[in-house]
Coordinates of N, CA and C in Angstrom, one line a residue:
M260 N 0.9 -1.3 0.1 CA 0.2 0.0 0.1 C 0.7 1.3 0.0
R261 N 1.8 1.2 1.0 CA 2.8 2.4 0.8 C 3.6 3.0 -0.7
S262 N 3.6 1.7 -1.3 CA 4.1 1.6 -2.5 C 3.6 2.6 -3.4
A263 N 2.4 1.7 -3.3 CA 1.1 2.3 -4.3 C 1.1 4.0 -3.8
F264 N 0.7 4.0 -2.8 CA 0.4 5.8 -2.2 C 1.6 6.5 -2.8
D265 N 3.1 5.8 -2.6 CA 4.3 6.4 -3.1 C 4.3 7.4 -4.6
R266 N 3.7 6.4 -5.1 CA 3.6 6.6 -6.9 C 2.2 7.8 -6.8
R267 N 1.6 7.6 -6.1 CA 0.4 8.8 -6.2 C 0.4 9.9 -5.2
V268 N 1.8 10.2 -4.7 CA 2.3 11.5 -4.0 C 3.2 12.3 -4.8
R269 N 4.1 11.3 -5.7 CA 5.1 11.6 -6.2 C 4.9 12.7 -7.4
R270 N 4.0 12.6 -7.9 CA 3.0 13.7 -8.6 C 3.2 15.2 -8.1
I271 N 2.8 15.4 -6.7 CA 3.4 16.6 -6.8 C 4.4 16.7 -5.9
G272 N 5.4 15.8 -6.0 CA 7.1 16.1 -6.1 C 7.1 15.5 -4.7
L273 N 6.6 14.4 -3.7 CA 7.0 14.1 -2.5 C 7.5 12.5 -2.6
T274 N 8.9 12.8 -1.8 CA 9.1 11.4 -1.6 C 8.4 10.4 0.3
R275 N 8.7 9.5 0.1 CA 7.8 8.7 1.3 C 8.6 9.5 2.7
S276 N 9.6 9.7 3.0 CA 9.8 10.2 4.0 C 9.6 11.8 4.1
Q277 N 9.5 12.4 2.9 CA 8.6 13.9 2.8 C 7.2 13.8 3.5
W278 N 6.7 13.2 2.9 CA 5.2 12.7 3.5 C 5.2 12.3 4.6
L279 N 6.1 11.5 5.4 CA 6.1 11.0 6.5 C 6.1 12.6 7.3
V280 N 7.6 13.2 6.8 CA 7.7 14.6 7.8 C 6.3 15.5 8.1
L281 N 6.1 15.7 7.1 CA 4.9 16.6 6.5 C 3.4 16.2 7.3
S282 N 3.4 14.6 7.4 CA 1.8 14.4 7.8 C 2.4 14.3 9.4
R283 N 3.6 14.4 10.0 CA 3.7 14.1 11.4 C 3.6 15.6 11.9
L284 N 4.6 16.5 11.2 CA 4.1 17.8 11.8 C 2.9 18.8 11.6
H285 N 1.9 17.7 11.0 CA 1.1 18.7 10.7 C 0.0 18.0 11.7
R286 N 0.4 16.9 12.0 CA -0.6 16.3 13.2 C 0.1 16.8 15.2
N287 N 1.5 17.1 14.7 CA 1.9 17.8 15.7 C 2.8 19.1 15.6
P288 N 2.3 20.1 15.3 CA 3.0 21.3 15.6 C 3.8 21.7 16.4
G289 N 5.7 22.4 16.0 CA 6.3 22.7 16.9 C 7.5 21.4 17.9
L290 N 7.4 20.1 17.2 CA 7.7 19.4 17.4 C 9.4 19.6 17.6
S291 N 10.2 19.4 18.2 CA 11.4 19.6 17.5 C 12.2 18.4 16.9
Q292 N 13.6 18.6 16.5 CA 13.7 17.5 15.9 C 14.1 16.3 16.1
S293 N 14.5 16.2 17.4 CA 15.0 14.9 18.4 C 13.5 14.1 18.2
E294 N 12.5 15.0 18.9 CA 11.1 14.3 18.9 C 10.6 13.7 17.4
L295 N 11.2 14.5 16.5 CA 10.6 14.1 14.9 C 11.3 12.7 14.9
A296 N 12.8 13.0 15.4 CA 13.2 11.8 14.8 C 13.0 10.5 15.2
E297 N 12.5 10.6 16.7 CA 12.1 9.5 17.4 C 10.6 9.0 17.2
M298 N 9.7 9.8 16.5 CA 8.8 9.3 16.1 C 8.8 8.7 14.7
L299 N 9.8 9.3 13.9 CA 9.9 8.8 12.7 C 10.6 6.9 12.6
E300 N 11.1 6.8 14.0 CA 12.3 5.9 14.1 C 13.4 6.2 13.4
V301 N 13.7 7.2 13.7 CA 15.4 7.6 12.4 C 16.7 8.0 13.3
E302 N 17.5 8.1 13.3 CA 18.7 8.7 13.9 C 18.2 10.4 14.0
R303 N 18.8 11.1 14.7 CA 18.5 12.5 14.8 C 19.2 13.4 13.3
A304 N 20.4 12.8 12.9 CA 21.0 13.6 12.0 C 20.3 13.1 10.3
T305 N 19.4 11.7 10.5 CA 18.4 11.7 9.1 C 17.6 12.7 9.5
A306 N 16.9 13.0 10.5 CA 15.6 13.7 10.6 C 16.1 14.9 10.1
G307 N 17.6 15.2 10.4 CA 18.4 16.4 10.2 C 18.3 16.9 9.1
R308 N 18.5 16.0 8.2 CA 18.9 15.8 6.6 C 17.3 16.2 5.9
M309 N 16.5 15.1 6.3 CA 15.0 15.3 6.2 C 14.3 16.6 5.9
I310 N 14.7 17.6 7.5 CA 14.6 18.6 7.4 C 15.2 19.9 6.5
D311 N 16.7 19.6 6.4 CA 17.1 20.5 5.7 C 16.7 20.3 4.5
R312 N 16.4 19.6 3.5 CA 15.3 18.9 2.4 C 13.9 20.0 1.9
L313 N 13.5 19.8 3.2 CA 12.2 20.4 3.0 C 12.6 22.0 3.4
E314 N 13.5 22.9 3.8 CA 13.2 23.9 4.9 C 13.3 24.7 3.3
P315 N 13.9 24.6 2.3 CA 14.4 25.4 1.1 C 13.2 25.2 0.4
R316 N 12.5 24.4 0.2 CA 11.0 24.3 -0.4 C 10.1 25.2 0.2
G317 N 10.4 25.8 0.8 CA 9.3 26.4 1.8 C 8.0 25.8 2.5
W318 N 8.7 24.4 2.7 CA 7.8 23.4 3.3 C 7.6 23.9 4.5
L319 N 9.1 23.9 5.4 CA 8.8 24.2 7.2 C 9.2 25.3 7.2
V320 N 9.5 25.7 8.7 CA 10.0 26.8 9.4 C 10.7 26.0 10.6
R321 N 12.0 26.7 11.0 CA 12.3 26.3 12.5 C 12.2 27.6 13.1
R322 N 11.7 27.3 14.4 CA 11.9 28.8 14.9 C 12.4 27.9 16.4
A323 N 13.0 29.2 17.1 CA 13.8 28.9 18.8 C 13.0 28.6 19.2
D324 N 12.9 27.7 20.5 CA 12.0 27.5 21.7 C 12.2 28.7 22.3
P325 N 10.9 29.1 23.2 CA 10.8 30.1 23.8 C 11.6 30.4 25.2
A326 N 11.6 28.5 25.6 CA 11.7 28.1 27.1 C 13.5 27.5 26.9
D327 N 13.5 27.2 25.7 CA 15.4 27.0 25.3 C 15.6 26.9 24.1
R328 N 16.4 28.1 23.6 CA 17.1 28.7 22.7 C 17.9 27.8 21.5
R329 N 18.5 26.3 22.4 CA 19.2 25.5 21.9 C 18.6 24.7 21.0
I330 N 16.8 24.8 21.5 CA 16.4 23.7 20.8 C 15.2 24.7 19.4
N331 N 15.2 24.3 18.3 CA 14.2 24.6 17.5 C 13.0 23.6 17.1
R332 N 12.3 24.3 17.2 CA 10.6 23.8 16.8 C 10.0 24.0 15.0
L333 N 9.8 22.8 14.6 CA 9.3 22.5 13.4 C 7.7 23.0 12.7
Y334 N 7.7 23.8 12.5 CA 6.5 24.1 12.1 C 5.9 23.9 10.5
L335 N 5.1 23.6 9.9 CA 4.6 23.7 8.6 C 4.5 25.0 7.9
T336 N 4.6 25.6 6.9 CA 4.2 26.4 6.1 C 2.8 26.9 5.8
E337 N 2.2 27.5 5.3 CA 1.0 27.4 4.7 C 0.6 26.9 3.5
E338 N 2.3 27.0 2.8 CA 2.5 26.2 1.1 C 2.4 24.3 1.8
A339 N 2.7 24.2 2.7 CA 2.9 22.7 2.9 C 1.4 22.3 3.7
E340 N 0.9 23.3 4.2 CA -0.5 23.0 4.7 C -1.3 22.9 2.8
R341 N -1.1 23.3 2.0 CA -1.8 23.1 0.8 C -1.2 21.5 0.5
V342 N -0.1 21.2 0.6 CA 0.3 20.4 0.0 C -0.3 18.9 0.6
Q343 N -0.4 19.3 2.4 CA -0.8 17.9 3.0 C -2.4 17.9 2.7
A344 N -3.3 19.1 2.5 CA -4.3 18.4 2.2 C -4.8 18.1 0.8
E345 N -3.5 18.1 -0.2 CA -3.7 17.4 -1.0 C -3.3 15.9 -1.2
M346 N -2.5 15.7 -0.3 CA -2.5 14.2 -0.1 C -3.2 13.6 0.4
G347 N -3.6 14.6 1.4 CA -5.4 14.1 2.0 C -6.4 13.3 1.2
R348 N -6.6 14.5 0.1 CA -7.2 14.2 -1.0 C -6.6 12.7 -1.6
I349 N -5.8 12.8 -1.8 CA -4.8 11.8 -2.6 C -4.9 10.3 -1.8
A350 N -4.8 10.4 -0.2 CA -5.2 9.1 0.4 C -6.9 8.8 0.5
E351 N -7.5 9.6 0.2 CA -9.3 9.2 0.3 C -9.6 8.9 -0.9
E352 N -8.7 9.3 -2.2 CA -9.2 8.6 -3.4 C -8.5 7.4 -3.4
F353 N -7.3 7.0 -2.8 CA -6.9 5.9 -2.6 C -7.2 4.9 -2.0
L354 N -8.0 5.2 -0.8 CA -8.5 4.0 -0.1 C -10.0 3.6 -1.0
D355 N -10.6 4.8 -1.6 CA -11.4 4.3 -2.1 C -11.3 3.0 -3.2
D356 N -10.1 3.4 -4.2 CA -10.0 2.4 -5.4 C -9.5 1.2 -4.7
A357 N -8.4 1.5 -3.6 CA -8.3 0.0 -3.0 C -9.6 -1.1 -2.5
M358 N -10.9 0.0 -2.2 CA -12.0 -0.6 -1.6 C -13.0 -0.9 -2.7
A359 N -12.8 -0.9 -4.1 CA -13.7 -0.6 -4.9 C -14.6 -2.2 -5.2
S360 N -13.8 -2.6 -4.7 CA -14.4 -4.0 -4.9 C -15.4 -4.5 -3.8
L361 N -15.3 -4.0 -2.4 CA -16.0 -4.2 -1.5 C -17.2 -3.1 -1.5
D362 N -18.2 -4.2 -0.9 CA -19.8 -3.6 -1.1 C -19.5 -2.7 0.1
E363 N -20.8 -1.7 0.4 CA -20.8 -0.7 1.9 C -20.7 -1.8 2.9
A364 N -21.2 -2.8 3.3 CA -21.7 -3.8 4.5 C -19.9 -4.2 4.5
E365 N -19.4 -4.8 3.1 CA -18.3 -5.6 3.2 C -17.0 -4.3 4.0
R366 N -17.3 -3.2 3.4 CA -16.4 -2.0 4.2 C -16.8 -1.9 5.7
E367 N -17.7 -2.2 5.7 CA -18.3 -1.6 7.6 C -17.5 -2.7 8.3
V368 N -17.6 -4.2 8.0 CA -16.9 -4.9 8.9 C -15.8 -5.0 8.0
L369 N -14.9 -4.9 7.4 CA -13.3 -4.4 7.6 C -13.2 -3.0 8.6
S370 N -13.7 -2.0 7.9 CA -13.0 -0.8 8.9 C -13.2 -1.6 10.8
D371 N -14.3 -2.4 11.0 CA -14.6 -2.8 12.6 C -13.2 -3.9 12.7
M372 N -13.4 -4.7 11.9 CA -12.1 -5.3 12.1 C -10.9 -4.7 12.4
L373 N -10.3 -4.2 11.5 CA -8.9 -2.8 11.6 C -9.3 -2.2 12.8
E374 N -10.3 -1.9 13.2 CA -10.5 -1.2 14.6 C -10.2 -1.8 15.7
R375 N -10.6 -3.2 15.8 CA -10.5 -3.8 17.0 C -8.8 -4.4 17.2
M376 N -8.4 -4.8 15.6 CA -6.7 -5.4 15.9 C -6.1 -3.9 16.6
K377 N -6.2 -2.6 16.4 CA -5.9 -1.6 16.3 C -5.8 -1.6 18.0
A378 N -6.8 -1.8 18.6 CA -7.3 -1.6 20.0 C -6.2 -2.8 20.6
T379 N -6.4 -3.8 20.5 CA -5.8 -4.6 21.0 C -4.2 -4.7 21.1
L380 N -4.0 -4.0 19.7 CA -2.4 -4.1 19.7 C -1.7 -2.7 20.8
L381 N -2.4 -1.7 20.6 CA -2.4 -0.4 21.9 C -2.8 -0.9 23.0
E382 N -3.4 -2.0 22.8 CA -3.6 -2.3 24.6 C -2.8 -3.6 24.8
G383 N -1.2 -3.6 23.9 CA -0.4 -4.8 24.3 C -0.4 -5.9 23.6
G384 N -1.2 -6.0 22.6 CA -1.2 -7.0 22.2 C -1.9 -8.5 22.5
A385 N -3.0 -8.2 23.5 CA -3.3 -9.4 24.4 C -4.1 -10.5 23.2
R386 N -3.7 -11.3 23.4 CA -4.2 -12.8 22.6 C -5.6 -12.9 23.4
R387 N -6.2 -13.8 22.5 CA -7.7 -14.7 23.0 C -6.8 -15.6 24.1
P388 N -7.6 -15.4 25.0 CA -7.4 -17.0 26.3 C -7.1 -18.3 25.7
A389 N -7.8 -18.3 24.7 CA -7.7 -20.2 24.0 C -6.7 -20.2 23.4
A390 N -6.2 -19.5 22.6 CA -4.7 -19.2 21.7 C -3.7 -19.5 22.4
A391 N -3.6 -18.4 23.7 CA -2.5 -18.4 24.7 C -2.3 -19.1 25.3
A392 N -3.7 -20.5 25.6 CA -3.6 -21.7 26.6 C -3.1 -22.5 26.0
A393 N -3.7 -22.8 24.5 CA -3.0 -23.9 23.5 C -1.5 -23.4 23.0
E394 N -1.0 -22.6 23.0 CA 0.3 -22.0 22.8 C 1.3 -22.5 23.6
A395 N 1.0 -22.4 25.6 CA 1.5 -22.5 26.3 C 2.1 -24.2 26.3
R396 N 0.8 -24.8 26.0 CA 0.2 -26.3 26.1 C 1.6 -27.0 24.9
A397 N 1.4 -26.4 23.9 CA 2.4 -26.7 22.8 C 4.0 -26.6 23.2
A398 N 4.3 -25.2 24.1 CA 5.8 -25.4 24.5 C 6.1 -25.8 25.7
A399 N 5.5 -26.3 26.5 CA 5.3 -27.4 27.8 C 6.3 -28.7 27.1
P400 N 7.5 -28.9 28.2 CA 8.1 -30.2 27.6 C 7.3 -31.2 27.9

């Protein structure tokens, strides 16, 4: 799915790493470079290079943290917010295309299942008791 989405956003001049940065900053304006790196699961230097590529394009700005001048906070520009809105439209079209073969009832069932899976993972990935017991029996000597 990521590769297919990448192809669609490439037409607006974005790479995967760039759309990830824009998405994170859209949802979390004012992140520091370190916080962004942690969210993207990359090294600070890698995040710095991403930022260095986006800044000249006029898509983000660095502002000094008022409480700690050593830290720069990152914010999207109006131009980047327009790009983010276009990414949202592309994502919506993409999901519609991906689910084109599903009727409305199937879409609702799929959505419900994915939401339950997400909730389970957020709760720590608890497995069903029967599956956990069977696994424990299989591992016993």
